[in-house]
Coordinates of C-alpha atoms in Angstrom, one line a residue:
Chain A
X1 CA 22.2 18.1 23.6
X2 CA 23.6 21.2 25.0
X3 CA 21.8 24.3 24.0
X4 CA 24.7 25.9 22.6
X5 CA 25.6 22.8 20.4
X6 CA 22.0 22.9 19.2
X7 CA 22.4 26.8 18.4
X8 CA 25.7 26.2 16.6
X9 CA 24.0 23.7 14.3
X10 CA 21.2 26.0 13.7
X11 CA 23.3 28.9 12.9
X12 CA 25.1 26.8 10.6
X13 CA 22.1 25.6 9.0
X14 CA 20.9 29.1 8.5
X15 CA 23.9 30.4 6.8
X16 CA 23.2 27.9 4.0
X17 CA 19.9 29.4 3.4
X18 CA 20.1 32.9 4.7
X19 CA 17.9 34.4 1.8
X20 CA 15.1 32.2 3.0
X21 CA 15.5 33.1 6.5
X22 CA 15.5 36.9 5.8
X23 CA 11.9 36.6 4.7
X24 CA 10.7 35.1 8.1
X25 CA 8.4 38.0 9.4
X26 CA 9.8 39.3 12.7
X27 CA 6.6 38.5 14.4
X28 CA 7.3 34.9 13.9
X29 CA 11.2 35.3 14.8
X30 CA 10.7 36.0 18.2
X31 CA 8.4 34.6 21.0
X32 CA 5.8 37.3 21.9
X33 CA 4.6 38.2 25.2
X34 CA 1.6 40.4 25.7
X35 CA 1.4 42.3 28.9
X36 CA -2.0 43.7 30.0
X37 CA -2.2 46.5 32.5
X38 CA 0.5 49.3 32.9
X39 CA 0.6 49.7 36.6
X40 CA 3.5 48.6 39.1
X41 CA 3.1 44.9 37.9
X42 CA 2.4 45.2 34.3
X43 CA 4.9 48.0 33.5
X44 CA 7.6 46.4 35.4
X45 CA 7.0 43.0 33.6
X46 CA 7.1 44.6 30.2
X47 CA 10.6 46.1 30.9
X48 CA 12.2 43.2 32.7
X49 CA 11.1 40.7 29.9
X50 CA 13.0 42.9 27.6
X51 CA 16.1 43.2 30.0
X52 CA 16.0 39.6 31.1
X53 CA 15.8 38.2 27.6
X54 CA 18.3 40.8 26.2
X55 CA 15.6 41.8 23.8
X56 CA 15.0 38.6 22.4
X57 CA 11.1 38.5 23.3
X58 CA 8.7 40.7 21.4
X59 CA 6.9 42.5 24.5
X60 CA 3.5 44.4 23.8
X61 CA 1.9 46.3 26.6
X62 CA -1.7 46.9 26.5
X63 CA -3.0 49.8 28.7
X64 CA -5.7 52.2 28.0
X65 CA -4.5 55.3 30.0
X66 CA -2.2 57.6 28.0
X67 CA 0.1 57.9 31.3
X68 CA 0.9 56.1 34.4
X69 CA -0.6 57.7 37.5
X70 CA 0.3 56.3 40.8
X71 CA -2.1 55.3 43.6
X72 CA 0.8 55.3 46.2
X73 CA 1.2 59.0 47.2
X74 CA -2.2 59.8 46.1
X75 CA -3.4 60.2 49.8
X76 CA -1.0 63.4 49.6
X77 CA -3.0 64.5 46.8
X78 CA -6.1 64.3 48.8
X79 CA -4.5 66.3 51.6
X80 CA -3.5 68.9 49.1
X81 CA 0.3 68.2 49.5
X82 CA 1.0 67.2 46.0
X83 CA -0.7 67.5 42.7
X84 CA -1.6 64.5 40.4
X85 CA 0.8 65.7 38.0
X86 CA 3.6 64.8 40.6
X87 CA 2.3 61.2 40.5
X88 CA 2.2 61.0 36.5
X89 CA 4.6 59.4 34.4
X90 CA 4.8 58.9 30.7
X91 CA 5.1 55.4 29.2
X92 CA 7.1 56.5 26.2
X93 CA 10.6 55.2 27.7
X94 CA 9.2 51.7 27.7
X95 CA 9.2 52.1 24.0
X96 CA 12.1 54.4 23.3
X97 CA 14.7 52.6 25.7
X98 CA 13.5 49.1 26.0
X99 CA 11.8 48.5 22.8
X100 CA 8.4 47.5 24.2
X101 CA 5.4 48.0 21.7
X102 CA 2.9 50.2 23.4
X103 CA -1.0 49.6 22.4
X104 CA -3.3 52.2 24.0
X105 CA -6.4 50.1 24.2
X106 CA -8.3 47.9 26.6
X107 CA -8.5 44.2 26.4
X108 CA -12.3 42.9 26.1
X109 CA -11.5 39.0 26.2
X110 CA -9.0 36.4 26.6
X111 CA -8.8 33.3 24.6
X112 CA -6.5 31.1 26.6
X113 CA -7.0 28.1 24.3
X114 CA -6.4 30.0 21.1
X115 CA -3.6 32.1 22.8
X116 CA -4.8 35.5 21.8
X117 CA -6.4 38.5 23.3
X118 CA -9.0 40.7 21.8
X119 CA -8.8 44.4 22.1
X120 CA -11.9 46.6 22.6
X121 CA -10.9 48.1 19.4
X122 CA -11.3 44.8 17.6
X123 CA -7.9 43.7 17.0
X124 CA -6.5 40.4 18.1
X125 CA -3.0 40.2 19.6
X126 CA -1.5 36.5 19.6
X127 CA 0.9 35.6 22.1
X128 CA 3.1 32.7 23.4
X129 CA 3.0 34.0 27.1
X130 CA 0.3 36.4 28.5
X131 CA 1.0 38.5 31.6
X132 CA -2.1 39.9 33.2
X133 CA -1.6 42.8 35.8
X134 CA -5.2 44.1 35.8
X135 CA -5.5 45.3 39.4
X136 CA -8.5 45.4 41.3
X137 CA -12.3 46.4 41.0
X138 CA -14.7 47.6 43.8
X139 CA -17.6 45.0 44.9
X140 CA -20.4 47.6 44.9
X141 CA -23.2 45.3 44.9
X142 CA -23.2 44.0 48.3
X143 CA -23.5 47.4 49.8
X144 CA -27.1 48.7 49.4
X145 CA -27.3 52.1 47.7
X146 CA -23.6 52.4 47.0
X147 CA -23.8 52.0 43.2
X148 CA -26.2 55.2 43.0
X149 CA -24.3 57.0 45.3
X150 CA -21.1 56.3 43.7
X151 CA -22.5 56.8 40.2
X152 CA -23.8 60.3 41.3
X153 CA -20.4 61.2 42.8
X154 CA -21.8 61.9 46.3
X155 CA -19.5 59.0 47.5
X156 CA -16.4 58.2 46.0
X157 CA -13.6 55.4 46.8
X158 CA -10.4 57.1 45.5
X159 CA -8.7 53.9 45.4
X160 CA -7.1 53.6 42.1
X161 CA -5.7 57.0 41.8
X162 CA -6.7 59.5 39.2
X163 CA -10.0 61.3 39.0
X164 CA -11.4 60.2 42.2
X165 CA -8.5 61.2 44.1
X166 CA -9.2 64.7 42.9
X167 CA -13.0 64.2 43.6
X168 CA -12.2 63.5 47.3
X169 CA -9.7 66.3 47.7
X170 CA -12.5 68.7 46.5
X171 CA -15.0 67.2 49.0
X172 CA -12.5 67.6 51.8
X173 CA -11.7 71.2 50.8
X174 CA -15.3 72.1 50.5
X175 CA -16.3 70.5 54.0
X176 CA -17.5 72.8 56.8
X177 CA -15.2 73.4 59.8
X178 CA -16.9 71.3 62.4
X179 CA -18.0 68.7 59.8
X180 CA -17.5 64.8 60.2
X181 CA -15.3 63.0 57.6
X182 CA -15.6 59.3 57.6
X183 CA -13.4 56.5 56.2
X184 CA -14.6 53.0 56.1
X185 CA -12.2 50.4 55.8
X186 CA -13.1 46.8 54.2
X187 CA -12.2 43.3 55.6
X188 CA -8.5 42.4 54.7
X189 CA -7.4 41.6 52.0
X190 CA -7.5 44.7 50.1
X191 CA -5.2 46.8 48.2
X192 CA -2.4 48.3 50.3
X193 CA -3.1 47.5 53.9
X194 CA -1.8 50.8 55.6
X195 CA -3.4 53.1 53.0
X196 CA -6.7 53.7 54.8
X197 CA -4.8 54.7 57.8
X198 CA -2.3 56.9 56.0
X199 CA -5.2 58.7 54.5
X200 CA -6.9 59.1 57.9
X201 CA -3.5 60.8 59.2
X202 CA -3.2 63.0 56.2
X203 CA -6.9 64.1 56.2
X204 CA -6.5 64.8 60.0
X205 CA -3.4 66.7 59.3
X206 CA -5.5 68.8 56.7
X207 CA -8.3 69.4 59.0
X208 CA -6.1 70.3 62.1
X209 CA -4.5 73.0 59.8
X210 CA -7.8 74.2 58.0
X211 CA -10.9 73.0 59.8
X212 CA -9.8 72.3 63.3
X213 CA -13.2 72.0 64.9
X214 CA -13.8 68.9 62.5
X215 CA -13.8 65.3 63.3
X216 CA -12.5 62.3 61.6
X217 CA -14.0 58.9 61.9
X218 CA -12.5 55.7 61.0
X219 CA -14.9 52.8 60.7
X220 CA -12.9 49.5 60.3
X221 CA -14.4 46.2 59.5
X222 CA -11.3 44.5 60.9
X223 CA -10.8 43.9 64.5
X224 CA -7.9 46.3 64.4
X225 CA -5.7 48.5 62.2
X226 CA -4.2 45.9 59.6
X227 CA -0.8 47.5 59.2
X228 CA 1.6 49.0 61.5
X229 CA -1.2 49.1 64.1
X230 CA 0.6 50.3 67.3
X231 CA 2.5 53.1 65.3
X232 CA -0.6 54.6 63.5
X233 CA -2.6 54.6 67.0
X234 CA 0.4 56.4 68.8
X235 CA 0.7 58.9 65.8
X236 CA -3.1 59.7 65.7
X237 CA -3.0 60.2 69.6
X238 CA 0.4 62.2 69.6
X239 CA -0.4 64.2 66.5
X240 CA -4.0 64.6 66.4
X241 CA -5.4 64.1 69.9
X242 CA -9.4 63.8 69.7
X243 CA -9.4 64.7 66.0
X244 CA -9.4 61.0 64.9
X245 CA -11.6 58.5 66.4
X246 CA -11.1 54.8 65.3
X247 CA -13.8 52.1 65.7
X248 CA -13.2 48.5 64.8
X249 CA -15.8 45.8 63.7
X250 CA -17.9 48.2 61.6
X251 CA -19.0 46.5 58.4
X252 CA -21.0 48.9 56.0
X253 CA -24.2 47.1 54.6
X254 CA -25.8 50.3 53.1
X255 CA -25.4 53.9 52.2
X256 CA -27.6 57.0 51.4
X257 CA -25.8 59.2 49.2
X258 CA -28.3 62.0 49.2
X259 CA -28.5 62.1 53.2
X260 CA -24.8 61.0 53.6
X261 CA -25.6 58.2 55.9
X262 CA -24.0 54.9 56.6
X263 CA -25.6 51.6 57.8
X264 CA -23.9 48.8 59.5
X265 CA -24.6 45.2 60.2
X266 CA -24.8 45.7 64.2
X267 CA -24.3 49.4 65.2
X268 CA -26.3 52.5 65.0
X269 CA -26.4 54.6 61.5
X270 CA -23.6 57.1 61.1
X271 CA -24.3 60.5 59.6
X272 CA -21.4 62.6 58.1
X273 CA -20.3 65.4 55.9
X274 CA -17.9 63.5 53.7
X275 CA -18.1 59.7 53.4
X276 CA -15.3 57.9 51.8
X277 CA -16.2 54.3 51.3
X278 CA -13.4 51.8 50.6
X279 CA -15.5 49.0 49.3
X280 CA -14.4 45.2 49.4
X281 CA -12.4 44.5 46.4
X282 CA -11.7 41.8 44.0
X283 CA -9.5 41.0 41.1
X284 CA -10.5 43.3 38.0
X285 CA -13.2 42.2 35.8
X286 CA -11.0 41.1 33.1
X287 CA -9.7 38.4 35.3
X288 CA -13.0 37.5 36.8
X289 CA -14.5 37.4 33.4
X290 CA -11.9 35.2 32.1
X291 CA -12.5 32.8 34.8
X292 CA -9.0 33.2 36.4
X293 CA -10.4 34.3 39.6
X294 CA -10.8 30.9 40.9
X295 CA -10.7 31.6 44.8
X296 CA -14.0 32.7 45.9
X297 CA -14.6 34.5 42.6
X298 CA -12.3 37.2 43.9
X299 CA -8.6 36.4 43.6
X300 CA -6.5 34.6 41.1
X301 CA -4.7 31.7 42.2
X302 CA -1.1 31.3 40.7
X303 CA 2.1 29.1 40.8
X304 CA 4.3 31.3 42.8
X305 CA 7.4 30.1 40.8
X306 CA 6.2 31.5 37.7
X307 CA 3.2 33.4 38.5
X308 CA 1.2 31.2 35.9
X309 CA -2.5 30.9 36.7
X310 CA -3.6 27.6 38.1
X311 CA -6.5 27.4 35.8
X312 CA -4.9 28.7 32.4
X313 CA -1.7 27.7 31.0
X314 CA 0.8 30.3 29.7
X315 CA -1.3 33.0 31.4
X316 CA 0.7 34.7 34.2
X317 CA -1.2 36.9 36.8
X318 CA 0.7 39.5 38.8
X319 CA 0.1 42.1 41.6
X320 CA -3.2 43.1 43.5
X321 CA -5.3 40.4 41.7
X322 CA -3.7 37.4 43.0
X323 CA -4.4 35.2 45.9
X324 CA -1.4 36.1 47.8
X325 CA 0.1 33.9 50.6
X326 CA -0.2 34.9 54.2
X327 CA 1.9 38.0 55.0
X328 CA 2.1 38.9 51.3
X329 CA 0.4 42.6 51.2
X330 CA -1.3 43.6 48.0
X331 CA 1.2 46.6 47.3
X332 CA 2.6 48.3 44.5
X333 CA 6.1 47.3 45.6
X334 CA 5.0 43.7 45.7
X335 CA 3.3 43.7 42.2
X336 CA 6.8 45.2 40.9
X337 CA 8.5 42.1 42.7
X338 CA 6.1 39.8 41.5
X339 CA 6.9 41.1 37.8
X340 CA 10.4 40.4 38.2
X341 CA 9.8 37.0 39.2
X342 CA 7.7 36.2 36.6
X343 CA 9.8 37.9 33.9
X344 CA 12.8 35.8 34.7
X345 CA 10.7 32.6 34.8
X346 CA 9.0 33.4 31.4
X347 CA 12.2 34.1 29.8
X348 CA 13.6 30.9 31.1
X349 CA 10.5 28.7 29.9
X350 CA 10.7 30.3 26.6
X351 CA 14.1 29.2 26.4
X352 CA 13.0 25.7 27.4
X353 CA 14.7 25.9 30.8
X354 CA 13.4 25.6 34.4
X355 CA 12.7 28.8 36.3
X356 CA 14.6 29.8 39.0
X357 CA 13.5 27.5 41.9
X358 CA 14.6 30.0 44.8
X359 CA 12.9 33.1 43.9
X360 CA 12.9 36.0 46.3
X361 CA 10.5 39.1 46.8
X362 CA 11.1 42.4 48.9
X363 CA 8.5 44.7 50.2
X364 CA 8.5 48.1 51.8
X365 CA 5.4 49.8 52.5
X366 CA 6.0 53.5 53.5
X367 CA 3.1 55.4 55.5
X368 CA 2.8 59.3 56.0
X369 CA 1.4 60.2 59.4
X370 CA 1.6 63.8 58.3
X371 CA 2.8 65.9 55.5
X372 CA 6.5 65.8 56.5
X373 CA 6.8 62.5 58.7
X374 CA 6.4 58.8 57.6
X375 CA 7.3 55.3 58.7
X376 CA 7.6 52.0 57.2
X377 CA 7.0 48.0 57.3
X378 CA 9.2 45.7 55.3
X379 CA 10.0 42.2 54.8
X380 CA 12.1 39.9 52.5
X381 CA 10.4 36.7 51.1
X382 CA 11.6 33.3 50.0
X383 CA 10.0 30.4 48.2
X384 CA 9.4 27.8 50.4
X385 CA 9.4 24.7 48.2
X386 CA 7.4 22.2 50.3
X387 CA 4.8 24.9 50.9
X388 CA 4.8 26.0 47.4
X389 CA 4.6 29.8 48.5
X390 CA 6.6 32.8 49.5
X391 CA 7.1 33.4 53.3
X392 CA 8.8 36.2 55.0
X393 CA 12.3 35.2 56.1
X394 CA 12.7 34.8 59.8
X395 CA 13.9 38.0 61.3
X396 CA 13.2 40.2 58.3
X397 CA 9.7 41.4 59.1
X398 CA 9.3 44.6 61.0
X399 CA 8.5 48.3 61.2
X400 CA 9.9 51.6 62.1
X401 CA 10.5 52.3 65.6
X402 CA 9.0 55.6 65.2
X403 CA 7.8 58.0 62.3
X404 CA 10.5 60.5 61.0
X405 CA 11.2 63.3 58.7
X406 CA 13.9 61.2 57.2
X407 CA 11.6 58.4 56.2
X408 CA 9.3 60.9 54.6
X409 CA 12.3 61.9 52.4
X410 CA 12.8 58.2 51.6
X411 CA 9.2 57.6 50.9
X412 CA 9.2 60.3 48.4
X413 CA 12.5 59.0 46.7
X414 CA 11.3 55.5 46.8
X415 CA 8.3 56.5 44.6
X416 CA 10.5 58.2 42.0
X417 CA 12.9 55.4 42.0
X418 CA 10.5 52.6 41.6
X419 CA 8.7 54.6 38.9
X420 CA 12.0 54.8 37.1
X421 CA 12.4 51.0 37.6
X422 CA 9.1 50.4 36.0
X423 CA 9.2 53.0 33.5
X424 CA 12.3 54.6 32.9
Chain B
X1 CA 29.8 18.0 3.3
X2 CA 28.1 18.7 6.7
X3 CA 27.0 22.1 7.6
X4 CA 29.0 22.8 10.8
X5 CA 32.5 22.7 9.2
X6 CA 31.3 25.3 6.5
X7 CA 30.4 27.4 9.6
X8 CA 33.8 27.0 11.0
X9 CA 35.3 28.0 7.7
X10 CA 33.6 31.3 7.6
X11 CA 34.8 32.1 11.3
X12 CA 38.5 31.1 10.4
X13 CA 38.5 33.5 7.5
X14 CA 37.0 36.4 9.5
X15 CA 40.5 37.1 11.2
X16 CA 42.2 38.0 8.0
X17 CA 39.5 40.3 6.5
X18 CA 39.3 44.2 6.7
X19 CA 37.1 45.7 9.2
X20 CA 34.5 46.9 6.7
X21 CA 34.1 43.4 5.2
X22 CA 34.1 41.9 8.7
X23 CA 31.4 44.1 10.0
X24 CA 29.3 43.0 6.8
X25 CA 29.9 39.5 7.8
X26 CA 29.1 40.2 11.4
X27 CA 25.8 41.6 10.1
X28 CA 25.1 38.4 8.1
X29 CA 26.0 36.5 11.3
X30 CA 23.5 38.5 13.5
X31 CA 20.9 37.6 10.6
X32 CA 21.8 33.9 11.1
X33 CA 21.2 34.3 14.8
X34 CA 17.9 35.6 14.2
X35 CA 17.3 32.7 11.9
X36 CA 18.4 30.4 14.7
X37 CA 15.9 32.0 16.9
X38 CA 13.3 31.5 14.4
X39 CA 14.1 27.9 13.9
X40 CA 14.8 27.3 17.5
X41 CA 11.3 28.5 18.6
X42 CA 9.7 25.1 17.9
X43 CA 12.2 23.5 20.6
X44 CA 11.8 26.3 23.2
X45 CA 15.0 28.0 22.5
X46 CA 15.1 31.6 21.8
X47 CA 18.8 32.5 21.9
X48 CA 22.0 32.1 24.0
X49 CA 23.1 35.7 24.1
X50 CA 20.6 36.3 26.9
X51 CA 21.7 33.6 29.3
X52 CA 23.5 36.0 31.5
X53 CA 20.9 38.6 31.2
X54 CA 18.6 36.2 33.2
X55 CA 21.3 35.1 35.8
X56 CA 20.1 34.3 39.2
X57 CA 22.2 37.0 40.7
X58 CA 20.5 39.6 38.3
X59 CA 17.0 38.4 39.6
X60 CA 18.5 38.8 43.1
X61 CA 19.7 42.4 42.5
X62 CA 16.4 43.3 41.0
X63 CA 14.7 43.0 44.4
X64 CA 17.0 45.9 45.4
X65 CA 15.7 48.1 42.4
X66 CA 12.5 48.7 43.7
X67 CA 14.0 51.2 46.2
X68 CA 17.6 51.8 44.6
X69 CA 16.6 52.0 41.0
X70 CA 17.3 49.6 38.2
X71 CA 20.6 48.2 38.7
X72 CA 21.2 50.2 41.7
X73 CA 21.2 53.5 39.8
X74 CA 18.6 56.0 41.6
X75 CA 17.0 59.0 40.0
X76 CA 19.0 62.3 40.5
X77 CA 18.6 64.0 43.9
X78 CA 17.2 60.8 45.5
X79 CA 17.7 60.5 49.4
X80 CA 18.1 57.0 48.8
X81 CA 21.7 56.3 47.7
X82 CA 22.5 54.7 44.5
X83 CA 24.4 51.5 45.1
X84 CA 25.7 50.9 41.5
X85 CA 29.6 51.0 41.5
X86 CA 29.9 50.8 45.3
X87 CA 33.3 49.0 46.4
X88 CA 32.4 45.4 47.2
X89 CA 34.0 45.4 50.6
X90 CA 31.9 48.6 51.4
X91 CA 28.6 46.9 50.3
X92 CA 29.3 43.9 52.6
X93 CA 30.3 46.0 55.5
X94 CA 27.3 48.3 55.0
X95 CA 25.0 45.3 55.2
X96 CA 26.7 44.0 58.3
X97 CA 26.2 47.3 59.9
X98 CA 22.5 47.3 58.9
X99 CA 21.7 43.8 60.3
X100 CA 23.4 45.0 63.4
X101 CA 21.2 48.0 63.8
X102 CA 24.3 50.3 63.7
X103 CA 23.8 53.9 62.7
X104 CA 20.2 54.6 61.6
X105 CA 19.6 51.9 59.2
X106 CA 15.5 52.5 59.0
X107 CA 14.3 50.2 56.4
X108 CA 17.7 48.4 55.8
X109 CA 17.4 47.0 59.2
X110 CA 14.6 44.6 57.9
X111 CA 15.7 44.2 54.4
X112 CA 19.5 43.3 55.2
X113 CA 18.4 40.6 57.3
X114 CA 16.9 38.8 54.6
X115 CA 20.1 38.1 52.6
X116 CA 22.7 35.5 53.3
X117 CA 26.4 36.1 53.4
X118 CA 26.7 34.2 50.3
X119 CA 23.9 36.3 48.6
X120 CA 25.5 39.6 50.0
X121 CA 28.8 38.6 48.4
X122 CA 27.2 38.1 45.1
X123 CA 25.1 41.2 45.3
X124 CA 28.2 43.1 46.1
X125 CA 30.0 41.9 43.1
X126 CA 27.0 42.5 40.9
X127 CA 26.6 46.1 42.0
X128 CA 30.3 47.0 42.0
X129 CA 30.2 46.2 38.2
X130 CA 26.9 47.6 37.5
X131 CA 27.9 51.2 36.8
X132 CA 29.9 50.0 34.1
X133 CA 27.0 48.2 32.3

């Protein structure tokens, strides 16, 4: 039977017993999707579930923070080029314009069998589909001394925006001229591949202007810069000369927060004035605790057609916490793109239809090399059916020929436009 | 008497009633649609009205929104141009020029190469009418 025929009969049936219908609680009248996490993935999913369903789905977004604070652009805050307020957007339009129910709380447990989540406040939220965009968490334990150094505030990560971004800004501002600022980079994959190198560039720009006798050391666990390598290296040489020193194959195994010292698997210890450790990352604790991080206990494997977890039915996982395909960076832009594919598939599935069999993703990563100059890497991805994954479309992947002021303006506009796409 | 003819009878009479009454009936009709959604849930049907809302071209166009804004409308003062309301022929010509590397396409050199001629035409038609949505 065609859907419309079915619907016609259902409408006709209803008109005969309208009084009874009117008493059906609205919570039962519409399918309900609960979205957990209001970042680039979750906020986009909440909005696009409403857009793609023409508001026929009840959408609840659970997010503990009162406002969205972006991690992209936060390297500019560390270098005192922007304020955290510039990176902050209210959630209220998701409710006012798009009818998303906002719940300011944290999810403490997921019952995939019973199809509900438990909030830290104790309430249960039932769902037909659950969307998790929980982000990442640092793996602190493998690095000896890091838990204590991080707890005391001597060593910060500043990898999820917010308070640690400001703490690192203060450490940079307080560093003596002639000091050494160290950034350590974990083995790939980690959130936002170009970000450690952008951070190095912007911190170098700050040091060059304010503390020119200082040195910036990038100690990378990888064999080379993991994104836009030739461009970054050329920018460092051209713009900062000897101020930046890059060393590959440096894997941190221990830190001493009081003495500000780093230990490595092979090399000599390094002492510094400011140490910014980017620890290895995994999917956020909520996903790990729910058993969704089935790849090495770190990342969540999903069906890329609808982003449904491979281990939990009707649980869809987005963003940095997934086991991504090769060449799929963990970026805010990608999380936004995941969310739209997932939202479309979820709307289709709740209608009883199959998801779009040929979804696409696009990604652009902008990176600043100085306060006023940026460059990009970009790709468009299509779903390759026999591989069951997204791959870059041949001929699309690539990067800027050089960093420019024009691309810096684009990068700032990109941020405002994608925030509006998620939250406006 | 079956249920379907009765439904048709209501809609036939709609044409002859004053606007105020008609809007009343439409409200009832909307309630009935809600009921349909309630009953339809068991079969995985949520409503037919959103079919076009979840069209493949809308999903394709959503891949542009990450830079150009939702439905191609950017924020005020954006350096990245809004693409909502662009004449389709201009959209298609721009995409050709980006692919060819003409002018200074920056990121669009990579992005434009990801869309086929057919997809480009579909996007052009979508964004040409997007401003009116």
